Coordinates of C-alpha atoms in Angstrom, one line a residue:
M1 CA 30.9 -13.0 -35.2
K2 CA 33.9 -11.0 -36.5
D3 CA 31.7 -8.0 -37.3
Q4 CA 30.2 -8.3 -33.8
N5 CA 33.7 -8.1 -32.3
M6 CA 34.6 -5.2 -34.4
N7 CA 31.4 -3.4 -33.3
N8 CA 32.2 -4.1 -29.7
D9 CA 35.7 -2.8 -30.2
E10 CA 34.3 0.4 -31.8
F11 CA 31.9 0.7 -28.9
Q12 CA 34.7 0.4 -26.3
E13 CA 36.8 2.9 -28.1
A14 CA 33.9 5.4 -28.2
R15 CA 33.2 4.7 -24.6
K16 CA 36.8 5.4 -23.6
K17 CA 36.8 8.7 -25.4
Y18 CA 33.5 9.7 -23.8
I19 CA 34.8 8.9 -20.3
E20 CA 37.9 11.0 -20.9
K21 CA 35.6 13.9 -21.9
L22 CA 33.3 13.3 -19.0
N23 CA 36.2 13.3 -16.5
N24 CA 37.3 16.7 -17.9
S25 CA 33.8 18.2 -17.8
K26 CA 32.8 20.9 -15.3
S27 CA 30.5 19.9 -12.5
N28 CA 27.8 22.0 -10.9
G29 CA 28.6 20.5 -7.5
L30 CA 25.3 18.8 -6.8
K31 CA 25.1 15.5 -5.1
Y32 CA 24.0 12.8 -7.6
T33 CA 22.4 10.1 -5.6
S34 CA 18.9 8.7 -5.5
V35 CA 16.5 9.6 -2.7
S36 CA 17.5 6.3 -1.1
G37 CA 21.1 7.5 -1.1
E38 CA 22.3 5.2 -3.9
D39 CA 25.1 6.6 -6.2
V40 CA 23.9 7.3 -9.8
K41 CA 26.4 7.1 -12.6
P42 CA 26.5 9.9 -15.1
L43 CA 25.7 7.5 -17.9
Y44 CA 24.4 4.0 -18.4
T45 CA 25.5 1.9 -21.4
P46 CA 25.1 -1.7 -22.8
D47 CA 27.9 -2.6 -20.3
D48 CA 25.4 -2.1 -17.5
V49 CA 22.9 -4.7 -18.9
D50 CA 23.4 -8.4 -19.7
D51 CA 21.4 -9.0 -22.8
S52 CA 22.1 -12.8 -22.6
Q53 CA 19.7 -12.9 -19.6
F54 CA 16.8 -11.3 -21.4
V55 CA 14.4 -14.3 -21.3
D56 CA 15.3 -15.4 -17.8
E57 CA 15.3 -11.9 -16.2
I58 CA 13.3 -9.5 -18.4
N59 CA 11.3 -11.4 -21.0
F60 CA 8.1 -10.2 -22.8
P61 CA 5.1 -8.6 -21.0
G62 CA 2.8 -11.2 -19.5
E63 CA 5.7 -13.8 -19.4
Y64 CA 7.6 -15.1 -16.3
P65 CA 9.2 -13.5 -14.4
Y66 CA 6.9 -10.5 -15.3
T67 CA 9.5 -7.8 -15.1
R68 CA 7.7 -6.0 -17.9
G69 CA 4.2 -6.5 -16.5
I70 CA 1.8 -9.3 -15.7
H71 CA -0.5 -8.5 -18.7
T72 CA 0.5 -9.1 -22.3
N73 CA -0.9 -5.9 -23.7
G74 CA -0.4 -3.7 -20.6
Y75 CA -2.9 -0.8 -20.3
R76 CA -4.3 -1.5 -23.8
G77 CA -6.3 -4.3 -22.2
K78 CA -7.4 -2.4 -19.0
I79 CA -6.4 0.9 -17.6
W80 CA -5.4 0.9 -14.0
T81 CA -8.2 1.3 -11.4
M82 CA -8.3 5.0 -10.3
R83 CA -9.0 5.2 -6.6
Q84 CA -9.1 8.3 -4.3
F85 CA -8.8 7.7 -0.6
A86 CA -12.0 9.0 0.9
G87 CA -13.3 9.1 4.4
F88 CA -14.1 11.9 6.8
G89 CA -16.6 12.9 9.4
S90 CA -19.8 10.9 9.7
P91 CA -20.8 7.9 7.5
E92 CA -23.3 10.3 5.8
D93 CA -20.5 12.7 4.9
T94 CA -18.3 10.0 3.3
N95 CA -21.3 8.5 1.5
Q96 CA -21.8 11.8 -0.2
R97 CA -18.1 12.0 -1.1
F98 CA -18.2 8.5 -2.6
K99 CA -21.1 9.4 -4.8
Y100 CA -19.3 12.6 -5.9
L101 CA -16.2 10.6 -6.8
L102 CA -18.1 8.0 -8.7
D103 CA -19.9 10.7 -10.7
A104 CA -16.5 12.3 -11.5
G105 CA -15.3 9.1 -13.1
Q106 CA -13.5 7.3 -10.3
T107 CA -13.6 3.5 -10.9
G108 CA -13.1 2.2 -7.3
L109 CA -13.8 3.2 -3.8
S110 CA -11.1 3.5 -1.1
V111 CA -12.2 3.9 2.5
A112 CA -10.2 5.9 5.0
F113 CA -11.2 5.3 8.6
D114 CA -10.7 7.6 11.6
L115 CA -8.2 6.9 14.3
P116 CA -10.7 5.4 16.8
T117 CA -11.9 2.9 14.2
L118 CA -8.3 2.1 13.2
M119 CA -7.5 1.3 16.8
G120 CA -10.7 -0.8 17.3
R121 CA -12.4 1.7 19.5
D122 CA -16.0 2.9 19.4
A123 CA -16.9 6.6 19.1
D124 CA -18.1 6.7 22.7
D125 CA -14.7 5.4 24.1
E126 CA -13.3 7.9 26.6
F127 CA -9.9 7.7 24.8
C128 CA -11.4 8.9 21.5
E129 CA -12.5 12.4 22.5
G130 CA -11.7 14.9 19.8
E131 CA -10.7 12.2 17.2
V132 CA -14.0 10.9 16.0
G133 CA -14.3 11.5 12.2
I134 CA -11.2 13.7 12.1
C135 CA -8.8 11.7 9.9
G136 CA -11.3 9.4 8.3
V137 CA -14.9 8.1 8.6
A138 CA -16.1 6.9 12.0
I139 CA -17.4 3.3 12.0
S140 CA -18.5 1.7 15.2
S141 CA -21.3 -0.7 14.1
L142 CA -23.1 -2.3 11.3
E143 CA -25.5 0.7 11.3
D144 CA -22.6 3.0 10.4
M145 CA -21.5 0.7 7.6
E146 CA -25.1 0.6 6.2
I147 CA -25.2 4.4 6.1
L148 CA -21.7 4.5 4.5
F149 CA -22.8 2.4 1.6
D150 CA -26.3 3.6 1.3
K151 CA -27.5 3.3 -2.3
I152 CA -24.1 2.1 -3.4
P153 CA -24.6 -1.5 -4.8
L154 CA -21.6 -3.5 -3.5
D155 CA -21.6 -5.8 -6.5
K156 CA -21.1 -2.9 -8.9
V157 CA -18.0 -1.3 -7.2
S158 CA -14.6 -2.5 -6.1
T159 CA -14.0 -1.4 -2.5
S160 CA -10.6 -1.0 -0.8
M161 CA -10.5 -0.6 2.9
T162 CA -7.4 0.7 4.7
I163 CA -7.9 -1.1 8.0
N164 CA -5.5 -3.4 9.8
S165 CA -5.8 -4.4 13.5
P166 CA -9.6 -4.6 13.5
A167 CA -9.9 -5.5 9.8
A168 CA -11.8 -8.8 10.5
M169 CA -14.5 -6.9 12.4
V170 CA -14.9 -4.1 9.9
F171 CA -15.0 -6.7 7.1
A172 CA -17.7 -8.5 9.0
F173 CA -19.7 -5.2 8.9
Y174 CA -19.2 -5.0 5.1
L175 CA -20.2 -8.6 4.5
A176 CA -23.3 -8.0 6.7
V177 CA -24.2 -5.0 4.5
A178 CA -23.8 -7.2 1.4
K179 CA -26.2 -9.7 2.9
K180 CA -28.8 -7.0 3.6
Q181 CA -28.4 -5.8 -0.1
G182 CA -29.1 -9.4 -1.2
I183 CA -25.6 -9.7 -2.8
P184 CA -23.9 -13.1 -2.8
F185 CA -20.4 -13.0 -1.3
D186 CA -18.9 -14.4 -4.5
K187 CA -19.9 -11.2 -6.4
L188 CA -18.0 -8.9 -4.0
R189 CA -14.7 -7.3 -5.3
G190 CA -12.3 -5.3 -3.3
T191 CA -9.3 -5.3 -1.0
L192 CA -8.6 -5.2 2.7
Q193 CA -5.3 -3.8 3.7
N194 CA -5.3 -6.2 6.7
D195 CA -1.5 -6.0 7.0
I196 CA -0.6 -6.2 10.7
L197 CA 3.1 -6.8 10.3
K198 CA 3.7 -3.4 8.8
E199 CA 1.9 -1.9 11.8
Y200 CA 4.6 -3.2 14.1
I201 CA 7.3 -2.1 11.7
A202 CA 6.1 1.4 10.8
Q203 CA 2.6 2.7 11.4
K204 CA 2.1 1.5 15.0
E205 CA -1.7 1.0 14.9
Y206 CA -1.6 -2.4 16.4
I207 CA -3.8 -4.0 19.1
Y208 CA -2.9 -7.6 19.7
P209 CA 0.6 -9.3 19.7
P210 CA 2.0 -10.6 16.4
K211 CA 1.1 -14.3 16.8
P212 CA -2.6 -14.0 17.6
S213 CA -2.8 -11.3 15.0
M214 CA -1.4 -13.7 12.4
R215 CA -4.0 -16.3 13.5
I216 CA -6.9 -13.8 12.8
I217 CA -5.5 -12.9 9.4
T218 CA -5.1 -16.6 8.4
D219 CA -8.7 -17.1 9.5
M220 CA -9.7 -14.4 7.1
I221 CA -7.6 -15.9 4.3
E222 CA -9.2 -19.3 4.9
Y223 CA -12.7 -17.9 5.0
C224 CA -12.4 -15.7 1.9
T225 CA -10.8 -18.4 -0.1
K226 CA -14.0 -20.5 0.3
E227 CA -16.7 -17.8 0.6
V228 CA -15.5 -14.5 -0.9
P229 CA -13.3 -15.7 -3.8
Q230 CA -12.9 -12.4 -5.6
W231 CA -11.8 -10.5 -2.5
N232 CA -8.2 -9.6 -2.0
T233 CA -7.6 -10.7 1.6
I234 CA -4.4 -8.7 2.3
S235 CA -2.9 -5.7 0.6
V236 CA 0.6 -6.1 2.0
S237 CA 1.7 -2.5 2.5
G238 CA 5.1 -1.0 1.9
Y239 CA 3.6 2.5 1.7
H240 CA 3.8 3.2 5.4
I241 CA 7.2 1.7 5.7
R242 CA 8.4 4.2 3.1
E243 CA 6.5 7.0 4.7
A244 CA 8.4 6.2 8.0
G245 CA 11.7 6.9 6.2
S246 CA 12.9 3.7 4.6
T247 CA 14.8 3.5 1.3
A248 CA 13.2 2.1 -1.8
A249 CA 15.0 -1.3 -1.4
Q250 CA 14.0 -1.5 2.3
E251 CA 10.4 -0.8 1.4
L252 CA 10.4 -3.5 -1.2
A253 CA 12.3 -6.1 0.9
Y254 CA 10.3 -5.5 4.1
T255 CA 7.0 -5.6 2.2
L256 CA 7.7 -8.7 0.3
A257 CA 9.1 -10.4 3.4
D258 CA 5.8 -9.6 5.2
G259 CA 3.9 -11.1 2.3
F260 CA 5.9 -14.2 2.4
A261 CA 5.3 -14.5 6.2
Y262 CA 1.5 -14.5 5.6
I263 CA 1.8 -17.0 2.8
E264 CA 3.9 -19.3 5.0
D265 CA 1.4 -19.1 7.9
A266 CA -1.4 -20.0 5.5
I267 CA 0.5 -22.9 4.1
E268 CA 1.2 -24.1 7.6
R269 CA -2.6 -24.0 8.2
G270 CA -2.9 -26.5 5.4
L271 CA -4.1 -24.2 2.6
D272 CA -2.9 -24.8 -0.9
V273 CA -0.8 -21.8 -2.1
D274 CA -2.5 -21.8 -5.5
D275 CA -5.9 -21.5 -3.8
F276 CA -5.3 -18.4 -1.7
A277 CA -2.1 -16.6 -2.8
P278 CA -3.7 -15.1 -6.0
R279 CA -5.9 -13.0 -3.7
I280 CA -2.9 -11.4 -1.9
S281 CA -2.0 -8.1 -3.3
F282 CA 0.6 -5.4 -2.5
F283 CA 0.6 -1.7 -1.9
F284 CA 3.6 0.4 -2.8
N285 CA 4.7 4.0 -2.4
S286 CA 5.6 6.0 -5.4
H287 CA 8.2 8.4 -4.1
L288 CA 10.2 11.3 -5.5
D289 CA 13.0 9.6 -7.4
F290 CA 11.3 8.9 -10.7
F291 CA 13.5 6.1 -12.1
E292 CA 14.2 4.4 -8.8
E293 CA 10.5 4.0 -8.2
I294 CA 10.0 2.5 -11.7
A295 CA 12.8 0.1 -11.1
K296 CA 11.4 -0.8 -7.7
L297 CA 8.0 -1.8 -9.2
R298 CA 9.6 -3.8 -12.0
A299 CA 11.9 -5.6 -9.6
A300 CA 8.9 -6.4 -7.3
R301 CA 7.2 -8.5 -9.9
R302 CA 10.4 -10.4 -10.7
I303 CA 11.4 -11.1 -7.1
Y304 CA 7.9 -12.2 -6.2
A305 CA 7.4 -14.5 -9.2
K306 CA 10.7 -16.3 -8.6
R307 CA 9.9 -16.8 -4.9
M308 CA 6.4 -18.1 -5.6
K309 CA 7.5 -20.5 -8.3
E310 CA 10.9 -21.7 -6.9
V311 CA 10.3 -21.6 -3.1
Y312 CA 6.6 -22.2 -2.6
K313 CA 6.3 -24.4 -5.7
A314 CA 3.1 -22.6 -6.9
K315 CA 2.0 -24.1 -10.2
N316 CA -0.7 -21.6 -11.3
P317 CA 1.0 -18.7 -13.2
R318 CA -1.6 -16.3 -11.6
T319 CA 0.0 -17.2 -8.3
W320 CA 3.3 -15.9 -9.6
W321 CA 1.8 -12.5 -10.3
C322 CA 2.7 -9.6 -8.0
R323 CA -0.4 -7.4 -8.2
Y324 CA -0.2 -4.1 -6.5
H325 CA -1.8 -0.7 -5.8
T326 CA 0.3 2.4 -5.8
Q327 CA -0.1 5.6 -3.9
T328 CA 1.9 8.8 -4.4
A329 CA 4.1 9.7 -1.4
G330 CA 2.3 11.7 1.3
C331 CA 5.6 12.4 3.1
T332 CA 6.8 14.4 0.1
L333 CA 3.9 16.9 0.3
T334 CA 4.6 20.3 1.8
A335 CA 2.4 22.7 3.7
Q336 CA 4.5 25.5 2.1
Q337 CA 3.6 26.3 -1.5
P338 CA 1.0 23.5 -1.5
E339 CA 0.2 24.0 -5.2
N340 CA 3.7 22.5 -5.9
N341 CA 2.2 19.2 -4.5
I342 CA 0.2 18.9 -7.7
V343 CA 3.4 18.7 -9.7
R344 CA 5.0 16.2 -7.3
T345 CA 2.0 14.0 -7.3
A346 CA 1.8 14.0 -11.2
L347 CA 5.5 12.9 -11.4
Q348 CA 5.0 10.2 -8.8
A349 CA 1.8 9.0 -10.4
L350 CA 3.5 8.8 -13.8
A351 CA 6.3 6.7 -12.2
G352 CA 3.7 4.3 -10.8
V353 CA 2.1 3.9 -14.3
L354 CA 5.4 3.4 -16.0
G355 CA 6.2 0.8 -13.3
G356 CA 3.0 -1.0 -14.3
T357 CA 0.7 -0.6 -11.4
Q358 CA -2.8 -2.1 -11.5
S359 CA -4.4 0.5 -9.2
L360 CA -3.4 4.1 -8.3
H361 CA -4.2 6.7 -5.8
T362 CA -3.0 10.3 -6.3
N363 CA -2.6 12.5 -3.2
S364 CA -4.3 15.9 -3.0
M365 CA -2.4 19.1 -2.7
D366 CA -3.8 20.1 0.6
E367 CA -3.2 16.9 2.6
T368 CA -0.5 18.3 4.8
L369 CA -3.0 20.9 6.0
A370 CA -6.3 19.0 6.3
L371 CA -8.3 16.2 4.8
P372 CA -8.7 16.9 1.1
S373 CA -11.3 19.3 -0.1
E374 CA -13.5 18.4 -3.1
K375 CA -11.6 20.6 -5.4
A376 CA -8.2 19.1 -4.4
V377 CA -9.6 15.6 -4.8
K378 CA -10.9 16.4 -8.3
I379 CA -7.5 17.8 -9.3
A380 CA -5.8 14.6 -8.0
L381 CA -8.3 12.4 -10.0
R382 CA -7.9 14.5 -13.1
T383 CA -4.1 14.0 -12.8
Q384 CA -4.6 10.3 -13.3
Q385 CA -7.0 10.8 -16.2
I386 CA -4.6 13.2 -18.0
I387 CA -1.8 10.6 -17.7
A388 CA -4.1 7.9 -18.9
Y389 CA -5.9 9.6 -21.8
E390 CA -3.6 12.5 -22.9
S391 CA 0.1 11.6 -22.3
G392 CA 0.5 8.6 -24.6
V393 CA 2.3 6.5 -22.0
I394 CA -0.4 3.7 -22.2
N395 CA 0.2 3.2 -26.0
T396 CA 3.0 0.7 -25.5
V397 CA 3.8 -1.8 -22.8
D398 CA 6.6 -1.0 -20.4
P399 CA 7.9 1.9 -22.5
L400 CA 11.1 2.2 -20.4
G401 CA 12.0 -1.5 -20.8
G402 CA 15.4 -1.8 -22.4
S403 CA 16.6 1.5 -21.0
Y404 CA 20.2 0.8 -19.8
Y405 CA 19.5 2.9 -16.7
V406 CA 16.2 1.4 -15.8
E407 CA 17.3 -2.2 -16.4
S408 CA 20.5 -1.6 -14.4
L409 CA 18.5 -0.1 -11.6
T410 CA 16.0 -3.0 -11.7
N411 CA 18.9 -5.5 -11.4
K412 CA 20.5 -3.6 -8.5
M413 CA 17.2 -3.3 -6.7
E414 CA 16.8 -7.1 -6.9
E415 CA 20.3 -7.6 -5.5
E416 CA 19.8 -5.3 -2.6
V417 CA 16.4 -6.8 -1.7
N418 CA 17.9 -10.3 -1.7
K419 CA 20.6 -9.1 0.7
I420 CA 18.0 -7.8 3.1
F421 CA 16.1 -11.1 2.9
D422 CA 19.3 -12.8 4.1
E423 CA 19.5 -10.4 7.0
I424 CA 15.8 -11.1 8.0
D425 CA 16.3 -14.9 7.7
A426 CA 19.4 -14.7 9.9
L427 CA 17.3 -13.0 12.6
G428 CA 14.7 -15.8 12.5
G429 CA 12.1 -14.2 10.2
V430 CA 9.9 -11.2 10.2
I431 CA 8.3 -11.6 13.7
A432 CA 11.7 -12.2 15.3
G433 CA 12.9 -9.0 13.5
I434 CA 10.0 -7.0 14.8
E435 CA 10.6 -8.3 18.4
S436 CA 14.3 -7.4 18.2
G437 CA 13.7 -3.9 16.8
Y438 CA 15.6 -4.6 13.6
F439 CA 13.2 -3.0 11.2
Q440 CA 12.7 0.1 13.4
K441 CA 16.4 0.7 13.7
E442 CA 17.1 0.3 10.0
I443 CA 14.3 2.6 9.0
A444 CA 15.4 5.2 11.5
R445 CA 18.9 5.1 10.2
S446 CA 17.7 5.7 6.6
A447 CA 15.4 8.5 7.6
Y448 CA 18.2 10.2 9.6
R449 CA 20.6 10.0 6.6
Y450 CA 18.1 11.7 4.3
Q451 CA 17.3 14.4 7.0
L452 CA 21.0 15.2 7.2
E453 CA 21.2 15.6 3.4
L454 CA 18.4 18.1 3.5
E455 CA 20.0 20.1 6.4
R456 CA 23.3 20.2 4.6
K457 CA 21.4 21.2 1.4
E458 CA 22.9 18.2 -0.4
K459 CA 19.2 17.5 -1.4
F460 CA 16.6 20.1 -2.1
I461 CA 12.9 20.3 -1.4
V462 CA 11.4 23.2 -3.3
G463 CA 9.8 25.7 -0.8
I464 CA 11.4 24.0 2.2
N465 CA 15.2 24.4 2.1
E466 CA 15.5 26.2 -1.3
F467 CA 13.3 28.6 -3.3
V468 CA 11.6 29.6 -0.1
E469 CA 8.9 32.3 -0.1
K470 CA 8.8 34.6 3.0
N471 CA 5.5 35.6 4.5
E472 CA 3.7 33.1 2.2
K473 CA -0.1 33.1 2.3
I474 CA -2.0 29.9 1.8
D475 CA -4.8 30.5 -0.7
I476 CA -6.5 27.1 -1.1
P477 CA -9.8 25.9 0.4
I478 CA -9.4 23.8 3.6
L479 CA -11.9 21.1 4.7
E480 CA -12.9 21.4 8.3
I481 CA -14.5 18.7 10.4
H482 CA -17.2 20.1 12.7
P483 CA -17.2 18.9 16.4
E484 CA -20.9 18.1 15.8
V485 CA -19.8 14.9 14.0
E486 CA -18.5 13.4 17.3
V487 CA -21.7 14.4 19.1
K488 CA -23.8 12.9 16.4
Q489 CA -21.9 9.6 16.3
R490 CA -22.0 9.2 20.1
A491 CA -25.8 9.8 20.1
R492 CA -26.3 7.3 17.3
L493 CA -24.3 4.7 19.2
A494 CA -26.1 5.3 22.5
K495 CA -29.5 4.9 20.7
L496 CA -28.2 1.6 19.1
K497 CA -27.1 0.2 22.3
A498 CA -30.4 1.1 24.0
T499 CA -32.6 -0.5 21.2
R500 CA -30.7 -3.6 20.1
D501 CA -31.4 -7.1 21.4
Q502 CA -28.9 -7.4 24.3
A503 CA -29.4 -11.1 24.7
K504 CA -28.2 -11.6 21.1
V505 CA -25.2 -9.4 21.8
E506 CA -24.2 -11.5 24.8
E507 CA -24.8 -14.7 22.8
S508 CA -22.5 -13.4 20.0
L509 CA -19.7 -12.5 22.4
N510 CA -20.0 -16.0 24.0
E511 CA -19.7 -17.6 20.6
L512 CA -16.6 -15.5 19.9
D513 CA -15.0 -16.8 23.1
H514 CA -15.8 -20.4 22.1
A515 CA -14.4 -20.0 18.6
V516 CA -11.1 -18.6 20.0
L517 CA -10.7 -21.2 22.7
N518 CA -11.5 -24.1 20.3
D519 CA -9.3 -22.8 17.4
E520 CA -12.3 -22.3 15.2
N521 CA -12.4 -19.8 12.4
I522 CA -13.7 -16.6 13.9
M523 CA -15.1 -15.0 10.7
P524 CA -18.5 -16.6 10.7
V525 CA -18.9 -15.6 14.3
L526 CA -17.9 -12.0 13.6
I527 CA -20.4 -11.7 10.8
K528 CA -23.2 -13.0 13.0
A529 CA -22.1 -10.6 15.7
A530 CA -22.2 -7.7 13.2
E531 CA -25.7 -8.7 12.2
N532 CA -26.7 -8.6 15.9
Y533 CA -25.2 -5.1 16.1
V534 CA -22.3 -5.9 18.4
T535 CA -20.0 -2.9 18.1
L536 CA -16.5 -2.8 16.9
G537 CA -15.1 -2.0 20.3
E538 CA -17.1 -4.8 21.9
M539 CA -15.7 -7.4 19.5
V540 CA -12.1 -6.1 19.8
N541 CA -12.3 -6.0 23.7
E542 CA -13.6 -9.6 23.8
L543 CA -10.6 -10.8 21.9
K544 CA -8.3 -8.8 24.2
K545 CA -9.4 -11.0 27.0
H546 CA -7.7 -13.9 25.2
F547 CA -4.9 -12.3 23.2
G548 CA -3.9 -9.3 25.4
E549 CA -2.4 -6.1 23.9
Y550 CA 1.0 -5.6 22.3
E551 CA 3.7 -3.4 23.8
E552 CA 6.5 -2.4 21.5
V553 CA 10.1 -3.1 22.4
V554 CA 11.9 0.3 21.8
A555 CA 15.3 -0.2 20.2
F556 CA 17.8 2.4 19.1

């Protein structure tokens, strides 16, 4: 003990001398804060980490509270799933891209839908003119979904679908395709984003008000728990919250709060938390600040594990696991000098890996200009493969664990998130916060702060406010969506409506009405409706009769 005290005295004396030298050192005048605006000290030491809390707060990989990862041997056991967001034009176009990506070594499919589909509208809707197939694949019916997954066996791939408001209907199409392929539902693996709360907070692609939307999601959780047990029913998304301008702590706090709201709704339905919660996953943004993002992902596991065990009394350790997909930050990509986006994406992807993600999407260099070209997508996928197989970062679990800086940032992130939880609770919960405009105001405030830092040149974006090239010429291939896609989709839909059994369509819509009015689970009815070739828009509009449409309260 005496030697320990002497060593500590020596440490404090050395620290004092260093601080004196530091205070007398010249500064280059840059602003040293994180992207989120948090002050960063010039040096982190043992004083910034409490080693006595190792087992309770950090522990070993695969051990509660999972700060260092949910798996004992990290990526030595299984390398993260490499996904590339794909979807454009017609179902035929995207089907070809899927096959190209699978041939290139991708290990999971991730579907991007066009704006009409995201808003629950068919390709022939008058409000959709000029948007069909532009920002993703157009899906209006089971026929489109059959083409999308033609010759892709659904029991052999893991499929992620980024769809929220009409997620139940699109998932019904997917399940109907599986039935046609003769694949039992218990063999299906994948994830629905299905996160409506973040739509009200950030992305704004909502249809129904919050409460009926929550009812639909809980129906899906209940149905999948029994019938599609390997499917992740919700991917609670912080990605879009961060893209809207939040800080890292806000992204984490708002995302986890949304997840807890879904869990509480399902528990209130009467579901056992250990039965359904292991199939809820998360989706985080990996932004520009390398170490802040690593700390955020480590803190996410710890905060979630504590809440699941201590508040919801989950008994299964798998229920304590915060499993998540990570995507590099689209909002950091620039149209200027687009090749620089390859470097940005590589650093952000590396942060996601060092943070312990289970699944990763790397953005393509051309995404600010158009949907990704095949060449850009391949570079993005190769970025992940180089990190996995050439960099050496998978050789050991949580290689930055124990770093004074990273452990201090992780602790600070947890403290900030818990403070935000208190604010949300004081408002009455997530839905009350949405209705009062709380989330929108806080995100807007954070985005404005960062924009001011850029305008004052306190922060730099290469090629935007520093290292700018005049008269720059963009010399990369650009993917263009031909207007013929919309014409083709409308013609296919017209033919479908003319040849399907209209009596079965009417029967399905009546059954949907009955299920809503009698508080029955709507998923079996939606699957039957899909099989009868009821369109996405028809299902969505039938529910609008009961649920209405949401109008946001604008708050400044």
